[in-house]
XYZ file of C-alpha atoms in Angstrom:
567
model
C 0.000 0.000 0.000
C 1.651 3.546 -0.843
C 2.300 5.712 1.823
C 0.467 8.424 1.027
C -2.582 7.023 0.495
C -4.939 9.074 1.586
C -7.449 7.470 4.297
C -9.292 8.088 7.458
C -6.992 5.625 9.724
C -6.724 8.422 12.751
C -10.620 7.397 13.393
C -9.115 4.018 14.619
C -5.313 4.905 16.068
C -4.827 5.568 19.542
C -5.884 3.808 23.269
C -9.054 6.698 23.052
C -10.359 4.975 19.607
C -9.788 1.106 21.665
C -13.995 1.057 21.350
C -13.948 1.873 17.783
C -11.880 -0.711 16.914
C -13.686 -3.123 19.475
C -16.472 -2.943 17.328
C -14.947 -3.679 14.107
C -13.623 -6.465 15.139
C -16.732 -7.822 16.197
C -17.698 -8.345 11.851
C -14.088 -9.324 11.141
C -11.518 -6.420 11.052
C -8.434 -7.509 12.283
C -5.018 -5.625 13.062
C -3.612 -5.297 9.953
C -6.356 -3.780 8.749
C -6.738 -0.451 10.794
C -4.382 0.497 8.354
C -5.807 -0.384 5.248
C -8.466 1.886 3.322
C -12.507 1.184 4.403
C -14.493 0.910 1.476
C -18.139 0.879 1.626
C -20.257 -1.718 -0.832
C -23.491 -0.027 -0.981
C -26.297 -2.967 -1.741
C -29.625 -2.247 -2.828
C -30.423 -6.435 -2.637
C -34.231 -6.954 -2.142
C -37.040 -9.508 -2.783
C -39.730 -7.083 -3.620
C -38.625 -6.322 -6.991
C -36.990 -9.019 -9.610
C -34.910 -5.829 -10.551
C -32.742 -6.029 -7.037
C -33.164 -9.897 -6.040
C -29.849 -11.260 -7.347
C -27.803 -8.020 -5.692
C -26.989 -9.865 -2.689
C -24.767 -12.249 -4.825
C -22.978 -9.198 -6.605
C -21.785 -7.182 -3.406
C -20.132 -10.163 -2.369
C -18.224 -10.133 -5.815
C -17.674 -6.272 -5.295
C -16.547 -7.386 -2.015
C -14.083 -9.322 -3.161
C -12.602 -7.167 -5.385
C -11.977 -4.794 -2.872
C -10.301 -7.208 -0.577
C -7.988 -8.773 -3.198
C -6.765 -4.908 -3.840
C -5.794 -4.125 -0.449
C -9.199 -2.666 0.841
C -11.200 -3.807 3.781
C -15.139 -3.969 2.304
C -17.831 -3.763 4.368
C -21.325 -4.422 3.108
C -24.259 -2.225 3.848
C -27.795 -2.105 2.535
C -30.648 1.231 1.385
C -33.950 0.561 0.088
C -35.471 -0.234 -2.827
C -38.922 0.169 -4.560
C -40.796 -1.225 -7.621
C -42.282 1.517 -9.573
C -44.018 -1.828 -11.763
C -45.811 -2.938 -8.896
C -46.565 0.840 -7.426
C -47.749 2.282 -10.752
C -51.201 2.998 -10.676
C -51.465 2.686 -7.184
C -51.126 5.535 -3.718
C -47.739 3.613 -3.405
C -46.402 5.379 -6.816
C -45.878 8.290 -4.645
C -43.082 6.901 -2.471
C -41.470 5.990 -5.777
C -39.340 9.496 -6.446
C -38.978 10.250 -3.237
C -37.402 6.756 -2.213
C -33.920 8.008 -4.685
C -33.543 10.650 -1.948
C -34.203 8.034 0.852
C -31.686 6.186 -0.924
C -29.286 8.916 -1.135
C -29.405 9.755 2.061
C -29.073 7.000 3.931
C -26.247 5.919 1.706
C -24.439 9.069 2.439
C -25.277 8.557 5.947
C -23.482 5.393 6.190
C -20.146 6.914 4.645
C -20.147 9.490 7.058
C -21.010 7.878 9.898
C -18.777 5.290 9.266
C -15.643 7.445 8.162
C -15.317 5.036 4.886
C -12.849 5.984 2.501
C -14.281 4.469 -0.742
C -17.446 3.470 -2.094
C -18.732 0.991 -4.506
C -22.685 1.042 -4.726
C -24.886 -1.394 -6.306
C -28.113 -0.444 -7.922
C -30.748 -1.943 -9.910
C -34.330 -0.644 -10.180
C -34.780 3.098 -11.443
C -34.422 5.252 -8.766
C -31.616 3.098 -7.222
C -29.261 4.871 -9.823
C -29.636 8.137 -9.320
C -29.956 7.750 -5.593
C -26.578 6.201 -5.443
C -25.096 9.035 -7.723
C -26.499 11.707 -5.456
C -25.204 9.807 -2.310
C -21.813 9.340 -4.563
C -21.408 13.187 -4.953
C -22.435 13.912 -1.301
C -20.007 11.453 0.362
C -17.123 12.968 -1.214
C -15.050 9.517 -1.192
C -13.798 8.044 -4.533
C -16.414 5.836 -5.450
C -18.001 3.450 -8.162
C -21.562 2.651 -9.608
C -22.350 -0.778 -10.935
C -25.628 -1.620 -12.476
C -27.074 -4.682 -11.382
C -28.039 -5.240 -15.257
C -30.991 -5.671 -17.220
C -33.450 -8.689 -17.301
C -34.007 -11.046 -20.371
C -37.129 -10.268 -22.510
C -40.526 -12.675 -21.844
C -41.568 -14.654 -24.562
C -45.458 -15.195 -25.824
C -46.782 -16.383 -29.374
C -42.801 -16.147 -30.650
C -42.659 -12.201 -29.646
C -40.815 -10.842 -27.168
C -42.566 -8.997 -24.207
C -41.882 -7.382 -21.160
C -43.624 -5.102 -18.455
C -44.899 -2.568 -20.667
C -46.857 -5.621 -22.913
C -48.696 -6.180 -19.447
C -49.736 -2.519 -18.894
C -50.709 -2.421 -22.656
C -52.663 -5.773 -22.612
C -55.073 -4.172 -19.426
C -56.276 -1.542 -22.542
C -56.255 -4.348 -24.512
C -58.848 -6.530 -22.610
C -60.844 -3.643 -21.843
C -61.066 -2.891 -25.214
C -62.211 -6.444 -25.502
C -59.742 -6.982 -28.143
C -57.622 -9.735 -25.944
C -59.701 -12.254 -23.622
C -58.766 -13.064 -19.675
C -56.574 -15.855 -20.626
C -54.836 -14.144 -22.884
C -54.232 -11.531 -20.572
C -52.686 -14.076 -17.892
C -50.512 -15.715 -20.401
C -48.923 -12.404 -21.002
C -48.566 -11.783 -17.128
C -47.554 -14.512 -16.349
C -44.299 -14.580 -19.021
C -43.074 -10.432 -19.539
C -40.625 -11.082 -16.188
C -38.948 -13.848 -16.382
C -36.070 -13.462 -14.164
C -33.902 -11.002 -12.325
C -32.749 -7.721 -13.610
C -34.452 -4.347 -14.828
C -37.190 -3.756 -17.527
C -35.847 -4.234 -20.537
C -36.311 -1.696 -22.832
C -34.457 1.448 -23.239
C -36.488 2.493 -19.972
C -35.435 4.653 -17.291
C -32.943 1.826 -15.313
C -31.177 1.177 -18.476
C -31.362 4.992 -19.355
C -29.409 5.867 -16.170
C -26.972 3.025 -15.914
C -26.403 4.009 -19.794
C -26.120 7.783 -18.623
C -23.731 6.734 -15.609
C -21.507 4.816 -18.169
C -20.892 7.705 -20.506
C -20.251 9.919 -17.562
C -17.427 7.774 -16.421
C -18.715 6.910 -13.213
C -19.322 2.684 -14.471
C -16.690 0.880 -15.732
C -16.824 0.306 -19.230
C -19.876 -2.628 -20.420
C -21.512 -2.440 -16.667
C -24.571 -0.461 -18.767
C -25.596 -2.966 -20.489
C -24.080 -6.568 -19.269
C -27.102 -8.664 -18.705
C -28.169 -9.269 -15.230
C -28.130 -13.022 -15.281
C -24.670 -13.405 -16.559
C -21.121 -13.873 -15.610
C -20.043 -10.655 -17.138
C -22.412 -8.594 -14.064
C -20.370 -10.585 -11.444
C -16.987 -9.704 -12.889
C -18.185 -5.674 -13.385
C -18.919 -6.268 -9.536
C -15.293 -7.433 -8.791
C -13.639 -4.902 -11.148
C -15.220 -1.956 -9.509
C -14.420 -3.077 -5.875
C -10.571 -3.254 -7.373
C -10.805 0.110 -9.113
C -11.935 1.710 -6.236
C -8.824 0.753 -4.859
C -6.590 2.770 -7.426
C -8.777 5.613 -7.544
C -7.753 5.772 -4.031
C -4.323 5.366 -4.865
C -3.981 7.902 -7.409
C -6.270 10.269 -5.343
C -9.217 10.605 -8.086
C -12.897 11.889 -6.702
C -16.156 12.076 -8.502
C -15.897 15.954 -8.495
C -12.925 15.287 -10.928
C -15.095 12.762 -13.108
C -18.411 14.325 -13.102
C -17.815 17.539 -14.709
C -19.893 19.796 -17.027
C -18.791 18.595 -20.301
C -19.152 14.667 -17.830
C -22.768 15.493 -18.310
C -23.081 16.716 -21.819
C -21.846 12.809 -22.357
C -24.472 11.597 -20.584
C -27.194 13.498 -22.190
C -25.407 12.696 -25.811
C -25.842 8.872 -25.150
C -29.622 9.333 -23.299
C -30.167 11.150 -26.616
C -28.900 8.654 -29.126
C -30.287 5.642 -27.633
C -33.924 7.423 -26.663
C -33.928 7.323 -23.236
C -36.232 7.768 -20.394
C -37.235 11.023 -19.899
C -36.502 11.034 -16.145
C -33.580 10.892 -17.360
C -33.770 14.846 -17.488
C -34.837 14.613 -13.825
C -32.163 12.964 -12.063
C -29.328 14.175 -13.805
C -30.069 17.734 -13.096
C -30.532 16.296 -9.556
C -27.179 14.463 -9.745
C -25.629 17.847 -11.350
C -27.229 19.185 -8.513
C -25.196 17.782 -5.323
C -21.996 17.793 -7.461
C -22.452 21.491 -8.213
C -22.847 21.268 -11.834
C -24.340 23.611 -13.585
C -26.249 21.854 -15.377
C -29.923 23.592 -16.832
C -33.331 22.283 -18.299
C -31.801 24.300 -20.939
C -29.357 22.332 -21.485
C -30.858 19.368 -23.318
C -32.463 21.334 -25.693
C -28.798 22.147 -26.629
C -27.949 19.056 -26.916
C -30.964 17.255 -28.365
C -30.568 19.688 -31.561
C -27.848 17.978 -32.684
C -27.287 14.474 -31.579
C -29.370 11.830 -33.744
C -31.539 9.074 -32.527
C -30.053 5.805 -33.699
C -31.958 3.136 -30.780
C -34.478 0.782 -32.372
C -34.782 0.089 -28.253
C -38.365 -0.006 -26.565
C -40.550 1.697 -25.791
C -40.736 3.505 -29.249
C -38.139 0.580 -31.302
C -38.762 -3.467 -31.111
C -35.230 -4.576 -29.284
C -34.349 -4.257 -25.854
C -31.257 -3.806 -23.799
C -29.795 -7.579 -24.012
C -29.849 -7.214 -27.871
C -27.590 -4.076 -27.390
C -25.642 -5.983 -25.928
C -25.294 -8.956 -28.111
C -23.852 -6.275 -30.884
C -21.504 -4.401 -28.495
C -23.345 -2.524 -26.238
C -22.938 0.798 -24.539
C -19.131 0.714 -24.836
C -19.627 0.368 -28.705
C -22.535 3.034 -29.147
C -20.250 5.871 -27.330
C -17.175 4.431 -29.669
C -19.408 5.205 -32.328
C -20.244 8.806 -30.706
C -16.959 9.594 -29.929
C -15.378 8.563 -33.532
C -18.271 10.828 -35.182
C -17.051 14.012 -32.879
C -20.346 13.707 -30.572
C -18.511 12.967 -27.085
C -15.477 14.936 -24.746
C -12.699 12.201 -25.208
C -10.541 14.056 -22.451
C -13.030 13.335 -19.646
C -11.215 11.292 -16.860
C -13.536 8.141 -15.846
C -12.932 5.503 -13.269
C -10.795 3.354 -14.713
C -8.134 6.251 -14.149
C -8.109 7.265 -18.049
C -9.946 9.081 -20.094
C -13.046 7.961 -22.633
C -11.297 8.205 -25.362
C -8.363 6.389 -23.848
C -11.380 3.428 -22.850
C -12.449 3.767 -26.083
C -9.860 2.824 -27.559
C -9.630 -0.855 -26.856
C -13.774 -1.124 -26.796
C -15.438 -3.234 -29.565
C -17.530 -1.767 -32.572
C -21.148 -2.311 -33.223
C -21.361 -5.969 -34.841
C -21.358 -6.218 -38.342
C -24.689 -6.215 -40.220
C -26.628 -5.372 -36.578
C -29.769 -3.469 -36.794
C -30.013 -2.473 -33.421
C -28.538 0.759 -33.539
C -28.939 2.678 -36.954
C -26.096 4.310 -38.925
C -25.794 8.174 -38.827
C -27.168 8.488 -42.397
C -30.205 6.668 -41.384
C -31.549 8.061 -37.824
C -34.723 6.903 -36.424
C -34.627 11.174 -36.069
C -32.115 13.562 -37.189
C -32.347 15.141 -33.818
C -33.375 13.655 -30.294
C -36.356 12.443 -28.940
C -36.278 14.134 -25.504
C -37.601 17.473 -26.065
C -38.311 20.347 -23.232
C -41.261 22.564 -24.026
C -42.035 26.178 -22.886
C -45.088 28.130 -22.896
C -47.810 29.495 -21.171
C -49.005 26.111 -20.041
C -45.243 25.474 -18.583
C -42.943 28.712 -17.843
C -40.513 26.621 -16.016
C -40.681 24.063 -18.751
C -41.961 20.484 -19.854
C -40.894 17.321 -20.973
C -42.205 15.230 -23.681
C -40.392 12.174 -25.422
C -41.363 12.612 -29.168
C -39.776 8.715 -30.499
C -42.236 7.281 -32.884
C -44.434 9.847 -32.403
C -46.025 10.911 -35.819
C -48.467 13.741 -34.117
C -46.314 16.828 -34.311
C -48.624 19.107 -33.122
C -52.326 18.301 -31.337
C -55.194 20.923 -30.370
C -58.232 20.010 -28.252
C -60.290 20.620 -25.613
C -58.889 19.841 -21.784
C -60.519 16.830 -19.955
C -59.436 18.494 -16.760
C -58.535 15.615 -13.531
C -56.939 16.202 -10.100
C -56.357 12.676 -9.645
C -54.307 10.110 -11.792
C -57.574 7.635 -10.303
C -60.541 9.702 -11.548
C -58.639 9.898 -15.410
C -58.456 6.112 -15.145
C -61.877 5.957 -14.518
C -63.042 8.242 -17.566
C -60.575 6.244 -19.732
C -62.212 3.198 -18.669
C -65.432 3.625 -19.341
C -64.935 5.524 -23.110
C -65.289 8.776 -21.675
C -62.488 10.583 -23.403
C -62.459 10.460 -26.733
C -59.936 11.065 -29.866
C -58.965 14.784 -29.907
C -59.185 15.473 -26.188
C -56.395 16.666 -23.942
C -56.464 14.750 -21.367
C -55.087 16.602 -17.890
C -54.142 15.045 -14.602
C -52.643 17.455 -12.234
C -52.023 17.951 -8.569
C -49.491 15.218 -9.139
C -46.182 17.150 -9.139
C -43.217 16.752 -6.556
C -45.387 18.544 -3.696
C -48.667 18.359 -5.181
C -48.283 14.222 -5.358
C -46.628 14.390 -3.064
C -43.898 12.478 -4.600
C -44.455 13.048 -8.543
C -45.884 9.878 -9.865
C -45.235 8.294 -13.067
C -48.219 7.819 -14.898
C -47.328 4.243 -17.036
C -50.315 2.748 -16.303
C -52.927 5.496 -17.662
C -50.828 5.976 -20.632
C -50.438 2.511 -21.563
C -54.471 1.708 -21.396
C -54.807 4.711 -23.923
C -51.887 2.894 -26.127
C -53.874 -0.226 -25.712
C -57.363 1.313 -26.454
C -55.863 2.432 -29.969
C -55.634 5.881 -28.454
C -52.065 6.231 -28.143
C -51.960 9.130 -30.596
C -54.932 10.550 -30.475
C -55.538 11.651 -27.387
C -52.634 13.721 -25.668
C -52.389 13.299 -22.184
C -50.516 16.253 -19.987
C -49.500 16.031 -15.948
C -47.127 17.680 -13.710
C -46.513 14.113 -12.784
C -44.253 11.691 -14.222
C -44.076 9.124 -17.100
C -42.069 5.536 -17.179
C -39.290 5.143 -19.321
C -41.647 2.641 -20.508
C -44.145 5.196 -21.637
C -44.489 6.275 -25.393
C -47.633 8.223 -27.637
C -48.422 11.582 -27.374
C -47.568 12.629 -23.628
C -46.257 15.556 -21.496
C -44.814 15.851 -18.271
C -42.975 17.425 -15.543
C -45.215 20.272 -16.289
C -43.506 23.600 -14.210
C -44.622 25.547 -12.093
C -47.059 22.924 -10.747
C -50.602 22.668 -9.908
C -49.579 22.520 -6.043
C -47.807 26.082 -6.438
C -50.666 27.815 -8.481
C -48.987 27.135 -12.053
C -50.519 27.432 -14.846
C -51.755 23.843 -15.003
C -53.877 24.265 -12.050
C -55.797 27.141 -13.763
C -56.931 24.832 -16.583
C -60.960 24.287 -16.862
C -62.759 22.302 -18.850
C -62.615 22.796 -22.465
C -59.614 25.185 -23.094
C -57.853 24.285 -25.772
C -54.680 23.253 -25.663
C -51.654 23.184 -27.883
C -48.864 20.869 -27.916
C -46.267 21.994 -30.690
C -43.176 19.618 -30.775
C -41.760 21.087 -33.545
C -41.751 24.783 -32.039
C -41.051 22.838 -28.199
C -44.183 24.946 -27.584
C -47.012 23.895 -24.977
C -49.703 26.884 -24.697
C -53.555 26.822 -23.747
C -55.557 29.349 -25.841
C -56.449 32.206 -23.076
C -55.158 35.770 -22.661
C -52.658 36.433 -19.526
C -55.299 38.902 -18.075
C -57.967 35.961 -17.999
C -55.005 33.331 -16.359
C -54.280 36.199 -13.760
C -57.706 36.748 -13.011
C -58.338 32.570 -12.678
C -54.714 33.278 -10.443
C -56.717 35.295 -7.874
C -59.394 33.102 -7.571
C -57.178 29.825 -7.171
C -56.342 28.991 -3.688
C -53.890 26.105 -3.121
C -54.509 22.963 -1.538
C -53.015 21.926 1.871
C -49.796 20.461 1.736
C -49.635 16.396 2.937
C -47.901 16.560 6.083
C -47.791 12.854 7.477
C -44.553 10.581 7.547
C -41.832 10.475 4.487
C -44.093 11.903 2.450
C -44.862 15.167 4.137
C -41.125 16.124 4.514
C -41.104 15.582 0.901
C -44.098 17.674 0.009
C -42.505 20.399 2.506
C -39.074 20.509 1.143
C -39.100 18.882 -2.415
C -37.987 21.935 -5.221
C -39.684 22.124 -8.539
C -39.382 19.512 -11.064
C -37.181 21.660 -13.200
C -34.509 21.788 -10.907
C -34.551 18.097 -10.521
C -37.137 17.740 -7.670
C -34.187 17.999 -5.098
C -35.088 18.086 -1.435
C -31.877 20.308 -0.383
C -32.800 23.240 -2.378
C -32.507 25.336 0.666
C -31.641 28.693 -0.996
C -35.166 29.114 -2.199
C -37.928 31.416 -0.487
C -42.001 31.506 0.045
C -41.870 33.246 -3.123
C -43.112 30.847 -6.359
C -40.276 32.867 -8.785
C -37.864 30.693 -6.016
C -39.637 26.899 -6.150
């Protein structure tokens, strides 16, 4: 071990740090190692969600690692939470709020602990970004590994997944699928461990982690069930080790132009568009500077070449088979679309990884050639207007409806939509609104997967555009709009809708506008008066502290005031 390896020994030196030590040695520490770096192995190993049950397995392998390079690893776990089995449900609205949880207690556990490294484990989608924040709040050089992605269902000879079950509810109640038919497709879209498939939002972070520099190289989109996730596990307890060595921290990985490489691959494969979300949250605690802005900037100019679900037919394993994420960015980086000289944490740079990654396999139609985008520009699109000041995001991937006027079917629950939906109550044309759903309003911003995928099932994907201030799933595709700001909670325009405005939705402009003068939305202003914040349990502190949506929904905004111009 080099001398001046930097590590936070004086915790345990000395006859006044004898209890300290006492109860280390209790799980295992031994002499020797009081002098040998701590590193932390962050698990996020659960049974409530096939995306986290085989993570118990890889932090031992991470373990390892660590121990063969000189480190003493300790295990810890955070929580996890399915958004597939909250969606639709009250439960949804733990969902963003559990990354902070996650975060938090993470961070907590560093601290607390005095660890000098970090190596965390995530799998389901809020797992990602919670370890990133808790990476850039620790302050310790650190690793993410993606538990990996689970192998499509199969049904009639198709592949199928989580989204084909959300679909196939529309389906039956359009009565175009019978209750059988329904079960066989439920009972076969999961059949293992690992993430949703598609190019949803778990494989749109751990893709967007990658290209930062904060994975090792392939640990995007290594299948879950494979020996390749086991080895990424080993390899990032060992390269935590030499990042400690050579004194490298995530402030020195995660830069500016860090996250401009991360939005260039999210763009190019058509990502999630949480994906906007937490990386202005990660950006965030790592004092980025990073705006909504931002990926407008970007989306201009970098191509969508995915033919990844939800908007393409493949899903993450089949990027894989031709090369995966290591390939797509050599791709990027050859065609001038990526920063080479960012540092990663392998100790070089990405062009220096690049360099001995593999290229897309020959004849593969997974990813398209430059001269042949699915789009010329990216899917993930922010719009501004006088429906959303602060901004909105749509995802516009196999999306033929440019633009879309109609009247506003106006909800304040996600529950009483469903309803209308169910029973034929909206019809082509409509705008269909669901507000009161934002990060306060929610509390907890919801995704809104299961309302959108009954309209994509009742043939109305398309034809009926469906706004929130909640969330969508990465899993979510037609004509939608989220992350509507200011929101309904904080007297934005979204909660001044009534019945039968019209409503514009203008992808090609990245306009969203409803047709009435500002004196008649200031007058509607006075009139409004807000609903009382939820003040019980996790929840309430969220509602209470939880910044707008296009900051990144942080909950440590603390420079803002009472005044809305501040949320």
């Amino acid at each position: 071990m080099k001398k001046d390896l930097r590590i936070k020994s004086h915790v345990f030196e000395g006859t006044m740090k004898a209890p300290n030590r006492a109860m280390l040695r209790a799980v295992g520490v031994e002499d020797e190692d009081f002098k040998k770096p701590m590193i932390g192995i962050a698990s996020t190993w659960s049974e409530v969600t096939p995306c986290n049950v085989h993570i118990y397995d890889l932090a031992v392998s991470a373990k390892n690692g660590a121990k063969q390079a000189g480190g003493v690893p300790l295990i810890f776990n955070t929580i996890t939470v399915s958004d597939g089995i909250s969606m639709g449900t009250q439960g949804m609205r733990y969902s963003l709020p559990s990354r902070d949880v996650i975060a938090d207690s993470i961070e907590t556990v560093v601290g607390a602990e005095n660890l000098d490294g970090l190596v965390t484990i995530g799998g389901c989608d809020k797992n990602i970004p919670g370890c990133m924040i808790a990476i850039a709040n620790a302050e310790v050089p650190s690793v993410f590994v993606y538990g990996g992605t689970i192998a499509p269902g199969t049904h009639r000879g198709k592949d199928i997944d989580i989204v084909s079950v959300f679909e196939g509810v529309g389906q039956h109640n359009n009565g175009k699928i019978d209750d059988g038919e329904l079960q066989a497709i439920e009972c076969k879209a999961c059949p293992g461990a690992g993430s949703c498939g598609g190019m949803y939002t778990a494989n749109t972070m751990a893709s967007a982690v990658e290209a930062m520099g904060m994975s090792l190289p392939g640990s995007a989109s290594n299948p879950a069930e494979s020996g390749l996730k086991a080895k990424d596990c080993e390899a990032a307890g060992e390269a935590v080790y030499h990042l400690l060595e050579k004194g490298i921290y995530p402030k020195d990985i995660m830069t500016k132009e860090a996250f401009e490489n991360a939005i260039t691959v999210v763009m190019a494969l058509g990502g999630s568009t949480n994906a906007i979300l937490h990386l202005l949250s990660i950006a965030h605690a790592i004092d980025v500077d990073l705006s909504i802005d931002d990926f407008n900037r970007i989306q201009a100019k970098v191509p969508h070449l995915a033919d990844l679900k939800p908007s393409g037919k493949y899903v993450m394993q089949d990027l894989h088979r031709v090369g995966g994420v290591p390939a797509v960015m050599k791709m990027l980086y050859e065609a001038g679309y990526l920063h080479g000289d960012c540092l990663t944490v392998t100790g070089k740079t990405i062009a220096e990884n690049l360099q001995d990654a593999p290229s897309l396999a020959e004849g593969q139609d997974v990813i398209m050639p430059f001269d042949q985008p699915k789009r010329t520009d990216g899917p993930l699109i922010v719009l501004k207007g006088n429906l959303a000041p602060r901004g909105a995001v749509a995802k516009v991937s196999g999306v033929k409806v440019n633009q879309h006027t109609g009247p506003a079917r106006v909800f304040d629950t996600e529950a009483e939509a469903t309803e209308a939906v169910m029973n034929n109550e909206i019809n082509a044309g409509d705008v269909l609104v669901i507000r009161y759903v934002g990060p306060k309003g929610g509390p907890g911003m919801p995704e809104m997967l299961s309302i959108s995928a009954i309209l994509v099932g009742k043939g109305l994907g398309e034809k009926v555009a469906l706004l929130t201030d909640g969330r969508f799933s990465g899993g979510t595709h037609g004509l939608v709009v989220g992350h509507i700001a200011p929101e309904a909670q904080v007297g934005g325009p979204i909660a001044l809708l009534e019945e039968g405005d019209l409503v514009t939705i203008d992808s090609d402009e990245k306009r969203i506008s409803v047709a009435i003068t500002d004196e008649e939305l200031a007058l509607r202003k006075k009139q409004w008066t807000a609903p009382p914040l939820y003040t019980k349990g996790v929840l309430g502190k969220y509602a209470h502290n939880v910044s707008c949506s296009s900051k990144g929904a942080v909950t440590d905004f603390f420079h803002r005031t009472l005044e809305e111009s501040e949320y």
